[in-house]
Each structure stands twice: as structure tokens, then as C-alpha cells.
JSON list of C-alpha atoms in Angstrom, two decimals:
[
{"chain": "A", "resi": 1, "resn": "UNK", "atom": "CA", "xyz": [138.63, 163.55, 49.16]},
{"chain": "A", "resi": 2, "resn": "UNK", "atom": "CA", "xyz": [137.27, 161.76, 46.11]},
{"chain": "A", "resi": 3, "resn": "UNK", "atom": "CA", "xyz": [138.91, 158.94, 44.19]},
{"chain": "A", "resi": 4, "resn": "UNK", "atom": "CA", "xyz": [140.37, 161.09, 41.37]},
{"chain": "A", "resi": 5, "resn": "UNK", "atom": "CA", "xyz": [142.24, 163.45, 43.77]},
{"chain": "A", "resi": 6, "resn": "UNK", "atom": "CA", "xyz": [143.71, 160.46, 45.57]},
{"chain": "A", "resi": 7, "resn": "UNK", "atom": "CA", "xyz": [145.18, 159.24, 42.26]},
{"chain": "A", "resi": 8, "resn": "UNK", "atom": "CA", "xyz": [147.18, 162.54, 41.88]},
{"chain": "A", "resi": 9, "resn": "UNK", "atom": "CA", "xyz": [148.86, 162.40, 45.24]},
{"chain": "A", "resi": 10, "resn": "UNK", "atom": "CA", "xyz": [151.93, 160.84, 43.65]},
{"chain": "A", "resi": 11, "resn": "UNK", "atom": "CA", "xyz": [152.74, 164.16, 41.93]},
{"chain": "A", "resi": 12, "resn": "UNK", "atom": "CA", "xyz": [154.09, 165.66, 45.15]},
{"chain": "A", "resi": 13, "resn": "UNK", "atom": "CA", "xyz": [157.05, 163.29, 44.79]},
{"chain": "A", "resi": 14, "resn": "UNK", "atom": "CA", "xyz": [157.95, 164.51, 41.27]},
{"chain": "A", "resi": 15, "resn": "UNK", "atom": "CA", "xyz": [161.65, 165.24, 40.75]},
{"chain": "A", "resi": 16, "resn": "UNK", "atom": "CA", "xyz": [162.74, 162.35, 42.93]},
{"chain": "A", "resi": 17, "resn": "UNK", "atom": "CA", "xyz": [163.55, 158.78, 42.19]},
{"chain": "A", "resi": 18, "resn": "UNK", "atom": "CA", "xyz": [160.34, 157.75, 43.95]},
{"chain": "A", "resi": 19, "resn": "UNK", "atom": "CA", "xyz": [158.37, 160.26, 41.87]},
{"chain": "A", "resi": 20, "resn": "UNK", "atom": "CA", "xyz": [159.72, 158.84, 38.62]},
{"chain": "A", "resi": 21, "resn": "UNK", "atom": "CA", "xyz": [158.76, 155.35, 39.76]},
{"chain": "A", "resi": 22, "resn": "UNK", "atom": "CA", "xyz": [155.24, 156.45, 40.77]},
{"chain": "A", "resi": 23, "resn": "UNK", "atom": "CA", "xyz": [154.90, 158.39, 37.51]},
{"chain": "A", "resi": 24, "resn": "UNK", "atom": "CA", "xyz": [155.59, 155.28, 35.49]},
{"chain": "A", "resi": 25, "resn": "UNK", "atom": "CA", "xyz": [152.78, 153.58, 37.37]},
{"chain": "A", "resi": 26, "resn": "UNK", "atom": "CA", "xyz": [150.12, 156.27, 37.80]},
{"chain": "A", "resi": 27, "resn": "UNK", "atom": "CA", "xyz": [151.19, 158.96, 35.27]},
{"chain": "A", "resi": 28, "resn": "UNK", "atom": "CA", "xyz": [149.84, 157.25, 32.20]},
{"chain": "A", "resi": 29, "resn": "UNK", "atom": "CA", "xyz": [146.22, 157.94, 31.26]},
{"chain": "A", "resi": 30, "resn": "UNK", "atom": "CA", "xyz": [144.47, 154.63, 31.47]},
{"chain": "A", "resi": 31, "resn": "UNK", "atom": "CA", "xyz": [141.26, 154.24, 29.48]},
{"chain": "A", "resi": 32, "resn": "UNK", "atom": "CA", "xyz": [138.05, 153.96, 31.40]},
{"chain": "A", "resi": 33, "resn": "UNK", "atom": "CA", "xyz": [136.19, 150.73, 30.81]},
{"chain": "A", "resi": 34, "resn": "UNK", "atom": "CA", "xyz": [132.43, 150.62, 31.01]},
{"chain": "A", "resi": 35, "resn": "UNK", "atom": "CA", "xyz": [131.53, 147.25, 32.26]},
{"chain": "A", "resi": 36, "resn": "UNK", "atom": "CA", "xyz": [128.02, 145.98, 31.41]},
{"chain": "A", "resi": 37, "resn": "UNK", "atom": "CA", "xyz": [125.59, 145.41, 34.16]},
{"chain": "A", "resi": 38, "resn": "UNK", "atom": "CA", "xyz": [124.90, 141.76, 35.09]},
{"chain": "A", "resi": 39, "resn": "UNK", "atom": "CA", "xyz": [121.72, 140.42, 33.64]},
{"chain": "A", "resi": 40, "resn": "UNK", "atom": "CA", "xyz": [119.27, 138.78, 36.01]},
{"chain": "A", "resi": 41, "resn": "UNK", "atom": "CA", "xyz": [117.17, 136.02, 34.54]},
{"chain": "A", "resi": 42, "resn": "UNK", "atom": "CA", "xyz": [113.55, 136.54, 35.37]},
{"chain": "A", "resi": 43, "resn": "UNK", "atom": "CA", "xyz": [111.54, 133.43, 36.00]},
{"chain": "A", "resi": 44, "resn": "UNK", "atom": "CA", "xyz": [108.31, 133.24, 34.09]},
{"chain": "A", "resi": 45, "resn": "UNK", "atom": "CA", "xyz": [106.98, 130.27, 36.09]},
{"chain": "A", "resi": 46, "resn": "UNK", "atom": "CA", "xyz": [106.06, 130.70, 39.74]},
{"chain": "A", "resi": 47, "resn": "UNK", "atom": "CA", "xyz": [107.56, 127.64, 41.48]},
{"chain": "A", "resi": 48, "resn": "UNK", "atom": "CA", "xyz": [105.67, 126.97, 44.61]},
{"chain": "A", "resi": 49, "resn": "UNK", "atom": "CA", "xyz": [107.20, 123.60, 45.44]},
{"chain": "A", "resi": 50, "resn": "UNK", "atom": "CA", "xyz": [109.04, 120.55, 44.21]},
{"chain": "A", "resi": 51, "resn": "UNK", "atom": "CA", "xyz": [108.34, 119.68, 40.56]},
{"chain": "A", "resi": 52, "resn": "UNK", "atom": "CA", "xyz": [108.93, 115.99, 39.90]},
{"chain": "A", "resi": 53, "resn": "UNK", "atom": "CA", "xyz": [110.09, 114.45, 36.64]},
{"chain": "A", "resi": 54, "resn": "UNK", "atom": "CA", "xyz": [112.99, 116.84, 35.98]},
{"chain": "A", "resi": 55, "resn": "UNK", "atom": "CA", "xyz": [110.79, 119.95, 36.35]},
{"chain": "A", "resi": 56, "resn": "UNK", "atom": "CA", "xyz": [109.11, 119.33, 32.99]},
{"chain": "A", "resi": 57, "resn": "UNK", "atom": "CA", "xyz": [105.65, 120.64, 32.48]},
{"chain": "A", "resi": 58, "resn": "UNK", "atom": "CA", "xyz": [104.37, 117.37, 31.00]},
{"chain": "A", "resi": 59, "resn": "UNK", "atom": "CA", "xyz": [106.04, 115.10, 33.59]},
{"chain": "A", "resi": 60, "resn": "UNK", "atom": "CA", "xyz": [104.04, 112.97, 36.03]},
{"chain": "A", "resi": 61, "resn": "UNK", "atom": "CA", "xyz": [104.85, 112.42, 39.69]},
{"chain": "A", "resi": 62, "resn": "UNK", "atom": "CA", "xyz": [106.40, 108.90, 39.96]},
{"chain": "A", "resi": 63, "resn": "UNK", "atom": "CA", "xyz": [105.51, 108.74, 43.64]},
{"chain": "A", "resi": 64, "resn": "UNK", "atom": "CA", "xyz": [101.83, 108.42, 42.83]},
{"chain": "A", "resi": 65, "resn": "UNK", "atom": "CA", "xyz": [102.40, 104.83, 41.61]},
{"chain": "A", "resi": 66, "resn": "UNK", "atom": "CA", "xyz": [103.48, 103.71, 45.12]},
{"chain": "A", "resi": 67, "resn": "UNK", "atom": "CA", "xyz": [101.09, 105.78, 47.17]},
{"chain": "A", "resi": 68, "resn": "UNK", "atom": "CA", "xyz": [97.83, 104.40, 48.41]},
{"chain": "A", "resi": 69, "resn": "UNK", "atom": "CA", "xyz": [95.03, 106.39, 49.86]},
{"chain": "A", "resi": 70, "resn": "UNK", "atom": "CA", "xyz": [94.32, 104.38, 52.97]},
{"chain": "A", "resi": 71, "resn": "UNK", "atom": "CA", "xyz": [91.69, 105.63, 55.35]},
{"chain": "A", "resi": 72, "resn": "UNK", "atom": "CA", "xyz": [92.14, 104.64, 58.98]},
{"chain": "A", "resi": 73, "resn": "UNK", "atom": "CA", "xyz": [89.26, 104.82, 61.39]},
{"chain": "A", "resi": 74, "resn": "UNK", "atom": "CA", "xyz": [90.72, 106.76, 64.30]},
{"chain": "A", "resi": 75, "resn": "UNK", "atom": "CA", "xyz": [88.47, 106.89, 67.36]},
{"chain": "A", "resi": 76, "resn": "UNK", "atom": "CA", "xyz": [87.58, 110.34, 68.47]},
{"chain": "A", "resi": 77, "resn": "UNK", "atom": "CA", "xyz": [88.09, 111.36, 72.09]},
{"chain": "A", "resi": 78, "resn": "UNK", "atom": "CA", "xyz": [84.91, 111.19, 74.06]},
{"chain": "A", "resi": 79, "resn": "UNK", "atom": "CA", "xyz": [83.83, 113.34, 76.92]},
{"chain": "A", "resi": 80, "resn": "UNK", "atom": "CA", "xyz": [84.38, 112.60, 80.58]},
{"chain": "A", "resi": 81, "resn": "UNK", "atom": "CA", "xyz": [82.11, 110.07, 82.21]},
{"chain": "A", "resi": 82, "resn": "UNK", "atom": "CA", "xyz": [79.64, 110.90, 84.87]},
{"chain": "A", "resi": 83, "resn": "UNK", "atom": "CA", "xyz": [81.80, 109.33, 87.58]},
{"chain": "A", "resi": 84, "resn": "UNK", "atom": "CA", "xyz": [84.77, 111.50, 86.61]},
{"chain": "A", "resi": 85, "resn": "UNK", "atom": "CA", "xyz": [82.59, 114.56, 86.60]},
{"chain": "A", "resi": 86, "resn": "UNK", "atom": "CA", "xyz": [81.46, 113.81, 90.15]},
{"chain": "A", "resi": 87, "resn": "UNK", "atom": "CA", "xyz": [85.04, 113.59, 91.55]},
{"chain": "A", "resi": 88, "resn": "UNK", "atom": "CA", "xyz": [85.74, 116.39, 93.98]},
{"chain": "A", "resi": 89, "resn": "UNK", "atom": "CA", "xyz": [89.12, 117.69, 95.26]},
{"chain": "A", "resi": 90, "resn": "UNK", "atom": "CA", "xyz": [88.43, 116.14, 98.65]},
{"chain": "A", "resi": 91, "resn": "UNK", "atom": "CA", "xyz": [88.40, 112.69, 97.04]},
{"chain": "A", "resi": 92, "resn": "UNK", "atom": "CA", "xyz": [92.16, 112.99, 96.34]},
{"chain": "A", "resi": 93, "resn": "UNK", "atom": "CA", "xyz": [93.00, 113.33, 100.04]},
{"chain": "A", "resi": 94, "resn": "UNK", "atom": "CA", "xyz": [94.40, 109.99, 101.40]},
{"chain": "A", "resi": 95, "resn": "UNK", "atom": "CA", "xyz": [92.06, 108.23, 103.75]},
{"chain": "A", "resi": 96, "resn": "UNK", "atom": "CA", "xyz": [92.70, 105.94, 106.71]},
{"chain": "A", "resi": 97, "resn": "UNK", "atom": "CA", "xyz": [93.40, 102.29, 105.90]},
{"chain": "A", "resi": 98, "resn": "UNK", "atom": "CA", "xyz": [90.84, 99.70, 106.80]},
{"chain": "A", "resi": 99, "resn": "UNK", "atom": "CA", "xyz": [91.57, 96.52, 108.75]},
{"chain": "A", "resi": 100, "resn": "UNK", "atom": "CA", "xyz": [92.24, 94.39, 105.66]},
{"chain": "A", "resi": 101, "resn": "UNK", "atom": "CA", "xyz": [94.83, 96.74, 104.24]},
{"chain": "A", "resi": 102, "resn": "UNK", "atom": "CA", "xyz": [96.59, 97.11, 107.59]},
{"chain": "A", "resi": 103, "resn": "UNK", "atom": "CA", "xyz": [96.74, 93.33, 108.06]},
{"chain": "A", "resi": 104, "resn": "UNK", "atom": "CA", "xyz": [98.15, 92.92, 104.54]},
{"chain": "A", "resi": 105, "resn": "UNK", "atom": "CA", "xyz": [100.92, 95.45, 105.26]},
{"chain": "A", "resi": 106, "resn": "UNK", "atom": "CA", "xyz": [101.75, 93.75, 108.57]},
{"chain": "A", "resi": 107, "resn": "UNK", "atom": "CA", "xyz": [101.99, 90.33, 106.90]},
{"chain": "A", "resi": 108, "resn": "UNK", "atom": "CA", "xyz": [104.26, 91.74, 104.21]},
{"chain": "A", "resi": 109, "resn": "UNK", "atom": "CA", "xyz": [106.58, 93.32, 106.79]},
{"chain": "A", "resi": 110, "resn": "UNK", "atom": "CA", "xyz": [106.70, 90.09, 108.82]},
{"chain": "A", "resi": 111, "resn": "UNK", "atom": "CA", "xyz": [107.51, 88.06, 105.70]},
{"chain": "A", "resi": 112, "resn": "UNK", "atom": "CA", "xyz": [110.35, 90.41, 104.79]},
{"chain": "A", "resi": 113, "resn": "UNK", "atom": "CA", "xyz": [111.79, 90.22, 108.30]},
{"chain": "A", "resi": 114, "resn": "UNK", "atom": "CA", "xyz": [111.63, 86.43, 108.50]},
{"chain": "A", "resi": 115, "resn": "UNK", "atom": "CA", "xyz": [113.10, 85.83, 105.03]},
{"chain": "A", "resi": 116, "resn": "UNK", "atom": "CA", "xyz": [115.72, 88.57, 105.18]},
{"chain": "A", "resi": 117, "resn": "UNK", "atom": "CA", "xyz": [119.15, 87.40, 104.03]},
{"chain": "A", "resi": 118, "resn": "UNK", "atom": "CA", "xyz": [121.97, 89.90, 104.44]},
{"chain": "A", "resi": 119, "resn": "UNK", "atom": "CA", "xyz": [124.44, 90.30, 101.62]},
{"chain": "A", "resi": 120, "resn": "UNK", "atom": "CA", "xyz": [127.54, 88.14, 101.87]},
{"chain": "A", "resi": 121, "resn": "UNK", "atom": "CA", "xyz": [130.62, 90.19, 102.69]},
{"chain": "A", "resi": 122, "resn": "UNK", "atom": "CA", "xyz": [133.95, 88.45, 102.33]},
{"chain": "A", "resi": 123, "resn": "UNK", "atom": "CA", "xyz": [135.81, 88.75, 105.65]},
{"chain": "A", "resi": 124, "resn": "UNK", "atom": "CA", "xyz": [139.03, 90.67, 105.38]},
{"chain": "A", "resi": 125, "resn": "UNK", "atom": "CA", "xyz": [141.56, 91.25, 108.19]},
{"chain": "A", "resi": 126, "resn": "UNK", "atom": "CA", "xyz": [139.47, 89.45, 110.82]},
{"chain": "A", "resi": 127, "resn": "UNK", "atom": "CA", "xyz": [140.68, 87.07, 113.51]},
{"chain": "A", "resi": 128, "resn": "UNK", "atom": "CA", "xyz": [139.41, 84.01, 111.67]},
{"chain": "A", "resi": 129, "resn": "UNK", "atom": "CA", "xyz": [141.34, 84.90, 108.52]},
{"chain": "A", "resi": 130, "resn": "UNK", "atom": "CA", "xyz": [144.46, 85.66, 110.53]},
{"chain": "A", "resi": 131, "resn": "UNK", "atom": "CA", "xyz": [144.21, 82.26, 112.25]},
{"chain": "A", "resi": 132, "resn": "UNK", "atom": "CA", "xyz": [143.69, 80.54, 108.90]},
{"chain": "A", "resi": 133, "resn": "UNK", "atom": "CA", "xyz": [146.80, 82.23, 107.47]},
{"chain": "A", "resi": 134, "resn": "UNK", "atom": "CA", "xyz": [148.79, 81.16, 110.52]},
{"chain": "A", "resi": 135, "resn": "UNK", "atom": "CA", "xyz": [147.70, 77.54, 110.01]},
{"chain": "A", "resi": 136, "resn": "UNK", "atom": "CA", "xyz": [148.71, 77.69, 106.34]},
{"chain": "A", "resi": 137, "resn": "UNK", "atom": "CA", "xyz": [152.17, 78.93, 107.28]},
{"chain": "A", "resi": 138, "resn": "UNK", "atom": "CA", "xyz": [152.46, 76.20, 109.92]},
{"chain": "A", "resi": 139, "resn": "UNK", "atom": "CA", "xyz": [151.12, 73.09, 108.14]},
{"chain": "A", "resi": 140, "resn": "UNK", "atom": "CA", "xyz": [151.58, 73.83, 104.43]},
{"chain": "A", "resi": 141, "resn": "UNK", "atom": "CA", "xyz": [155.37, 74.07, 104.34]},
{"chain": "A", "resi": 142, "resn": "UNK", "atom": "CA", "xyz": [157.35, 76.92, 102.84]},
{"chain": "A", "resi": 143, "resn": "UNK", "atom": "CA", "xyz": [160.77, 78.07, 101.70]},
{"chain": "A", "resi": 144, "resn": "UNK", "atom": "CA", "xyz": [161.58, 80.67, 104.38]},
{"chain": "A", "resi": 145, "resn": "UNK", "atom": "CA", "xyz": [163.43, 78.09, 106.59]},
{"chain": "A", "resi": 146, "resn": "UNK", "atom": "CA", "xyz": [165.62, 75.12, 105.76]},
{"chain": "A", "resi": 147, "resn": "UNK", "atom": "CA", "xyz": [163.85, 71.84, 105.16]},
{"chain": "A", "resi": 148, "resn": "UNK", "atom": "CA", "xyz": [165.00, 70.32, 108.47]},
{"chain": "A", "resi": 149, "resn": "UNK", "atom": "CA", "xyz": [163.48, 73.28, 110.37]},
{"chain": "A", "resi": 150, "resn": "UNK", "atom": "CA", "xyz": [160.16, 73.23, 108.51]},
{"chain": "A", "resi": 151, "resn": "UNK", "atom": "CA", "xyz": [157.21, 71.20, 109.78]},
{"chain": "A", "resi": 152, "resn": "UNK", "atom": "CA", "xyz": [156.04, 68.33, 107.54]},
{"chain": "A", "resi": 153, "resn": "UNK", "atom": "CA", "xyz": [153.30, 69.27, 105.10]},
{"chain": "A", "resi": 154, "resn": "UNK", "atom": "CA", "xyz": [149.97, 67.99, 106.33]},
{"chain": "A", "resi": 155, "resn": "UNK", "atom": "CA", "xyz": [146.32, 68.76, 106.82]},
{"chain": "A", "resi": 156, "resn": "UNK", "atom": "CA", "xyz": [145.59, 72.01, 108.60]},
{"chain": "A", "resi": 157, "resn": "UNK", "atom": "CA", "xyz": [143.05, 72.16, 111.47]},
{"chain": "A", "resi": 158, "resn": "UNK", "atom": "CA", "xyz": [140.75, 74.45, 109.48]},
{"chain": "A", "resi": 159, "resn": "UNK", "atom": "CA", "xyz": [140.62, 71.84, 106.68]},
{"chain": "A", "resi": 160, "resn": "UNK", "atom": "CA", "xyz": [139.67, 69.13, 109.19]},
{"chain": "A", "resi": 161, "resn": "UNK", "atom": "CA", "xyz": [136.93, 71.37, 110.53]},
{"chain": "A", "resi": 162, "resn": "UNK", "atom": "CA", "xyz": [135.60, 72.04, 107.04]},
{"chain": "A", "resi": 163, "resn": "UNK", "atom": "CA", "xyz": [135.48, 68.32, 106.25]},
{"chain": "A", "resi": 164, "resn": "UNK", "atom": "CA", "xyz": [133.69, 67.64, 109.54]},
{"chain": "A", "resi": 165, "resn": "UNK", "atom": "CA", "xyz": [131.06, 70.30, 108.80]},
{"chain": "A", "resi": 166, "resn": "UNK", "atom": "CA", "xyz": [130.51, 68.91, 105.30]},
{"chain": "A", "resi": 167, "resn": "UNK", "atom": "CA", "xyz": [130.19, 65.39, 106.72]},
{"chain": "A", "resi": 168, "resn": "UNK", "atom": "CA", "xyz": [127.65, 66.54, 109.32]},
{"chain": "A", "resi": 169, "resn": "UNK", "atom": "CA", "xyz": [125.67, 68.37, 106.64]},
{"chain": "A", "resi": 170, "resn": "UNK", "atom": "CA", "xyz": [125.46, 65.27, 104.43]},
{"chain": "A", "resi": 171, "resn": "UNK", "atom": "CA", "xyz": [124.57, 63.09, 107.43]},
{"chain": "A", "resi": 172, "resn": "UNK", "atom": "CA", "xyz": [121.73, 65.47, 108.29]},
{"chain": "A", "resi": 173, "resn": "UNK", "atom": "CA", "xyz": [120.37, 65.22, 104.74]},
{"chain": "A", "resi": 174, "resn": "UNK", "atom": "CA", "xyz": [120.56, 61.41, 104.86]},
{"chain": "A", "resi": 175, "resn": "UNK", "atom": "CA", "xyz": [118.72, 61.33, 108.18]},
{"chain": "A", "resi": 176, "resn": "UNK", "atom": "CA", "xyz": [115.90, 63.48, 106.77]},
{"chain": "A", "resi": 177, "resn": "UNK", "atom": "CA", "xyz": [115.59, 61.18, 103.76]},
{"chain": "A", "resi": 178, "resn": "UNK", "atom": "CA", "xyz": [115.81, 58.02, 105.82]},
{"chain": "A", "resi": 179, "resn": "UNK", "atom": "CA", "xyz": [119.02, 56.80, 104.16]},
{"chain": "A", "resi": 180, "resn": "UNK", "atom": "CA", "xyz": [121.08, 56.36, 107.36]},
{"chain": "A", "resi": 181, "resn": "UNK", "atom": "CA", "xyz": [120.38, 54.77, 110.72]},
{"chain": "A", "resi": 182, "resn": "UNK", "atom": "CA", "xyz": [120.88, 57.23, 113.57]},
{"chain": "A", "resi": 183, "resn": "UNK", "atom": "CA", "xyz": [123.66, 56.08, 115.88]},
{"chain": "A", "resi": 184, "resn": "UNK", "atom": "CA", "xyz": [122.92, 55.99, 119.58]},
{"chain": "A", "resi": 185, "resn": "UNK", "atom": "CA", "xyz": [125.03, 57.81, 122.15]},
{"chain": "A", "resi": 186, "resn": "UNK", "atom": "CA", "xyz": [126.02, 54.51, 123.82]},
{"chain": "A", "resi": 187, "resn": "UNK", "atom": "CA", "xyz": [128.39, 53.68, 120.96]},
{"chain": "A", "resi": 188, "resn": "UNK", "atom": "CA", "xyz": [132.07, 54.31, 121.40]},
{"chain": "A", "resi": 189, "resn": "UNK", "atom": "CA", "xyz": [133.17, 57.79, 120.36]},
{"chain": "A", "resi": 190, "resn": "UNK", "atom": "CA", "xyz": [135.11, 57.65, 117.12]},
{"chain": "A", "resi": 191, "resn": "UNK", "atom": "CA", "xyz": [138.18, 59.69, 116.32]},
{"chain": "A", "resi": 192, "resn": "UNK", "atom": "CA", "xyz": [138.25, 62.25, 113.56]},
{"chain": "A", "resi": 193, "resn": "UNK", "atom": "CA", "xyz": [139.97, 59.95, 111.07]},
{"chain": "A", "resi": 194, "resn": "UNK", "atom": "CA", "xyz": [137.55, 57.13, 111.87]},
{"chain": "A", "resi": 195, "resn": "UNK", "atom": "CA", "xyz": [134.58, 59.44, 111.31]},
{"chain": "A", "resi": 196, "resn": "UNK", "atom": "CA", "xyz": [136.04, 60.54, 107.98]},
{"chain": "A", "resi": 197, "resn": "UNK", "atom": "CA", "xyz": [136.69, 56.94, 106.97]},
{"chain": "A", "resi": 198, "resn": "UNK", "atom": "CA", "xyz": [133.12, 55.97, 107.86]},
{"chain": "A", "resi": 199, "resn": "UNK", "atom": "CA", "xyz": [131.77, 58.92, 105.90]},
{"chain": "A", "resi": 200, "resn": "UNK", "atom": "CA", "xyz": [133.84, 58.08, 102.79]},
{"chain": "A", "resi": 201, "resn": "UNK", "atom": "CA", "xyz": [132.80, 54.42, 103.05]},
{"chain": "A", "resi": 202, "resn": "UNK", "atom": "CA", "xyz": [129.13, 55.43, 102.94]},
{"chain": "A", "resi": 203, "resn": "UNK", "atom": "CA", "xyz": [129.80, 57.61, 99.89]},
{"chain": "A", "resi": 204, "resn": "UNK", "atom": "CA", "xyz": [131.51, 54.70, 98.11]},
{"chain": "A", "resi": 205, "resn": "UNK", "atom": "CA", "xyz": [128.57, 52.39, 98.84]},
{"chain": "A", "resi": 206, "resn": "UNK", "atom": "CA", "xyz": [126.03, 54.95, 97.63]},
{"chain": "A", "resi": 207, "resn": "UNK", "atom": "CA", "xyz": [127.94, 55.65, 94.42]},
{"chain": "A", "resi": 208, "resn": "UNK", "atom": "CA", "xyz": [128.41, 51.95, 93.74]},
{"chain": "A", "resi": 209, "resn": "UNK", "atom": "CA", "xyz": [124.68, 51.36, 94.17]},
{"chain": "A", "resi": 210, "resn": "UNK", "atom": "CA", "xyz": [123.89, 54.32, 91.91]},
{"chain": "A", "resi": 211, "resn": "UNK", "atom": "CA", "xyz": [126.27, 53.01, 89.23]},
{"chain": "A", "resi": 212, "resn": "UNK", "atom": "CA", "xyz": [124.61, 49.57, 89.26]},
{"chain": "A", "resi": 213, "resn": "UNK", "atom": "CA", "xyz": [121.17, 51.16, 88.90]},
{"chain": "A", "resi": 214, "resn": "UNK", "atom": "CA", "xyz": [122.36, 53.26, 85.97]},
{"chain": "A", "resi": 215, "resn": "UNK", "atom": "CA", "xyz": [123.81, 50.19, 84.28]},
{"chain": "A", "resi": 216, "resn": "UNK", "atom": "CA", "xyz": [120.46, 48.41, 84.52]},
{"chain": "A", "resi": 217, "resn": "UNK", "atom": "CA", "xyz": [118.63, 51.42, 83.06]},
{"chain": "A", "resi": 218, "resn": "UNK", "atom": "CA", "xyz": [121.23, 52.08, 80.39]},
{"chain": "A", "resi": 219, "resn": "UNK", "atom": "CA", "xyz": [124.15, 54.47, 80.57]},
{"chain": "A", "resi": 220, "resn": "UNK", "atom": "CA", "xyz": [126.52, 55.91, 77.99]},
{"chain": "A", "resi": 221, "resn": "UNK", "atom": "CA", "xyz": [130.16, 54.75, 78.04]},
{"chain": "A", "resi": 222, "resn": "UNK", "atom": "CA", "xyz": [131.42, 58.28, 78.68]},
{"chain": "A", "resi": 223, "resn": "UNK", "atom": "CA", "xyz": [129.17, 58.69, 81.72]},
{"chain": "A", "resi": 224, "resn": "UNK", "atom": "CA", "xyz": [130.16, 55.29, 83.06]},
{"chain": "A", "resi": 225, "resn": "UNK", "atom": "CA", "xyz": [133.85, 56.19, 82.76]},
{"chain": "A", "resi": 226, "resn": "UNK", "atom": "CA", "xyz": [133.29, 59.45, 84.61]},
{"chain": "A", "resi": 227, "resn": "UNK", "atom": "CA", "xyz": [131.42, 57.71, 87.44]},
{"chain": "A", "resi": 228, "resn": "UNK", "atom": "CA", "xyz": [134.10, 55.02, 87.68]},
{"chain": "A", "resi": 229, "resn": "UNK", "atom": "CA", "xyz": [136.77, 57.71, 87.87]},
{"chain": "A", "resi": 230, "resn": "UNK", "atom": "CA", "xyz": [134.97, 59.47, 90.75]},
{"chain": "A", "resi": 231, "resn": "UNK", "atom": "CA", "xyz": [134.55, 56.14, 92.52]},
{"chain": "A", "resi": 232, "resn": "UNK", "atom": "CA", "xyz": [138.26, 55.33, 92.19]},
{"chain": "A", "resi": 233, "resn": "UNK", "atom": "CA", "xyz": [139.17, 58.74, 93.62]},
{"chain": "A", "resi": 234, "resn": "UNK", "atom": "CA", "xyz": [137.05, 58.03, 96.70]},
{"chain": "A", "resi": 235, "resn": "UNK", "atom": "CA", "xyz": [138.69, 54.62, 97.12]},
{"chain": "A", "resi": 236, "resn": "UNK", "atom": "CA", "xyz": [142.15, 56.19, 96.93]},
{"chain": "A", "resi": 237, "resn": "UNK", "atom": "CA", "xyz": [141.13, 58.79, 99.50]},
{"chain": "A", "resi": 238, "resn": "UNK", "atom": "CA", "xyz": [139.90, 56.07, 101.83]},
{"chain": "A", "resi": 239, "resn": "UNK", "atom": "CA", "xyz": [143.13, 54.10, 101.46]},
{"chain": "A", "resi": 240, "resn": "UNK", "atom": "CA", "xyz": [145.24, 57.16, 102.25]},
{"chain": "A", "resi": 241, "resn": "UNK", "atom": "CA", "xyz": [143.11, 57.82, 105.31]},
{"chain": "A", "resi": 242, "resn": "UNK", "atom": "CA", "xyz": [143.61, 54.23, 106.55]},
{"chain": "A", "resi": 243, "resn": "UNK", "atom": "CA", "xyz": [147.40, 54.68, 106.20]},
{"chain": "A", "resi": 244, "resn": "UNK", "atom": "CA", "xyz": [147.33, 57.59, 108.66]},
{"chain": "A", "resi": 245, "resn": "UNK", "atom": "CA", "xyz": [145.16, 55.76, 111.19]}
]
């Protein structure tokens, strides 16, 4: 069915209201319009690439003013050397190590074993931590019980042990440097508080001597105040310790 026959299909509805409506639309003879064909502009110039200067024939390329013809001497790849030519597939097979290489590997393994330091892992839910928590609940007070049923706040055993270890560590350093006379075993054994008092007394003497030396050399007022503040804290600590003895 062509286009003209499809336009007459409305005639089968003539005599009806729909036919009169379709007749008013399609019944009139509309004039045929001959539309002109679109004109295609033919280019007379064969454009092979970008034309600078607004595509004008007399324009010059502005990029030529900034370009420089620089010649770089690039080395050419040379052929393989005679030693590389003489390498055979069997040369890539690993050989047995000689005595020097074996001794070097053994020394490296021994050094790694002797200087190995495992990573520090914070202890969690171990007996030591449980005992430390028990001491905190016992000696550091609390609000779970009335005041008359709670033990007085004081120094926990684990704190005493930490102070003793720190004191022994500093005494060991002083002995190595010759700053302290080693006590003989014939002396009377001192209590814990007496050992702490003796240790703090040595620290006060050393800091006092250091402060005097710094004053002779020349020290800033801010540094002198800081050292005096540390020295006064040690004196207060020693006085509190003597009150408990």
C-alpha cells in the first residue's frame, strides 16, 4: 500500500460523525510543495592539517618564534661484548658456595640470633596484671565501701618494687662510671624506706653539684629556675619519706 492510498482510508467512514471530522482534515486538496535540495559547499582547498593564524593563506605560524631546533647527541646502542657472547646457558645454573661465602652467611645468622629483640606485647589478662589491679583496689582507696571500712590510701607493693628496680638500675650505672662506692656486705641491712631515702639523698647531692657547675659556666635564669624546682621536689619527697620512717 503506497502513501496516497493510505490517505484515502478515511473515506470508508463517510456518512458518520467521524467521517465528517476526518473529511475536514484530509478531504481538502493540499498543494504539493517542492522543497529545494540542500546545497553542499564544496571546499576548494585541501586541508591536510591545522592552519595557524586564523586559517589565512598569508598567515605565519606563531609557534615558530618559540621553537628552537636543538640537536641532542643520543648514543646509539652498541653490540654485545665478547664476554656476553661467550656466556652459555650452563653459566646461569647456581653453583656451590665457597668457604668465604658460607662463613659470611654463618656470621650474619649468628649476629641476627644474638641481637634479636622480640616485639613488645602489652600483657593483657595475665596474672601479673590481675595482681596489680588487686593491689590498686586494696591500697588506692575507692568509693564502693564506706570510708571507715576502706583501707587508708598508701603506696602499693608494685610501686615499691618499681622504685627499687629504678634505684638498682641507677646504682648500677653509677658503679660503672665510678660515681659511687660499693657497699660491703658486712654493713647493716637497710629497710626499704632507708634505701629509698639514701637513694634520694644521692640524687639531691648530684643535682646540687650539677647546679653549682652550671652557675660557674653560665646558665640562663629560666634553666636555673627549672633545676631549682626539680631540686625542691626531691627535697620534699625526702622529707615525706622521713615522716613515714
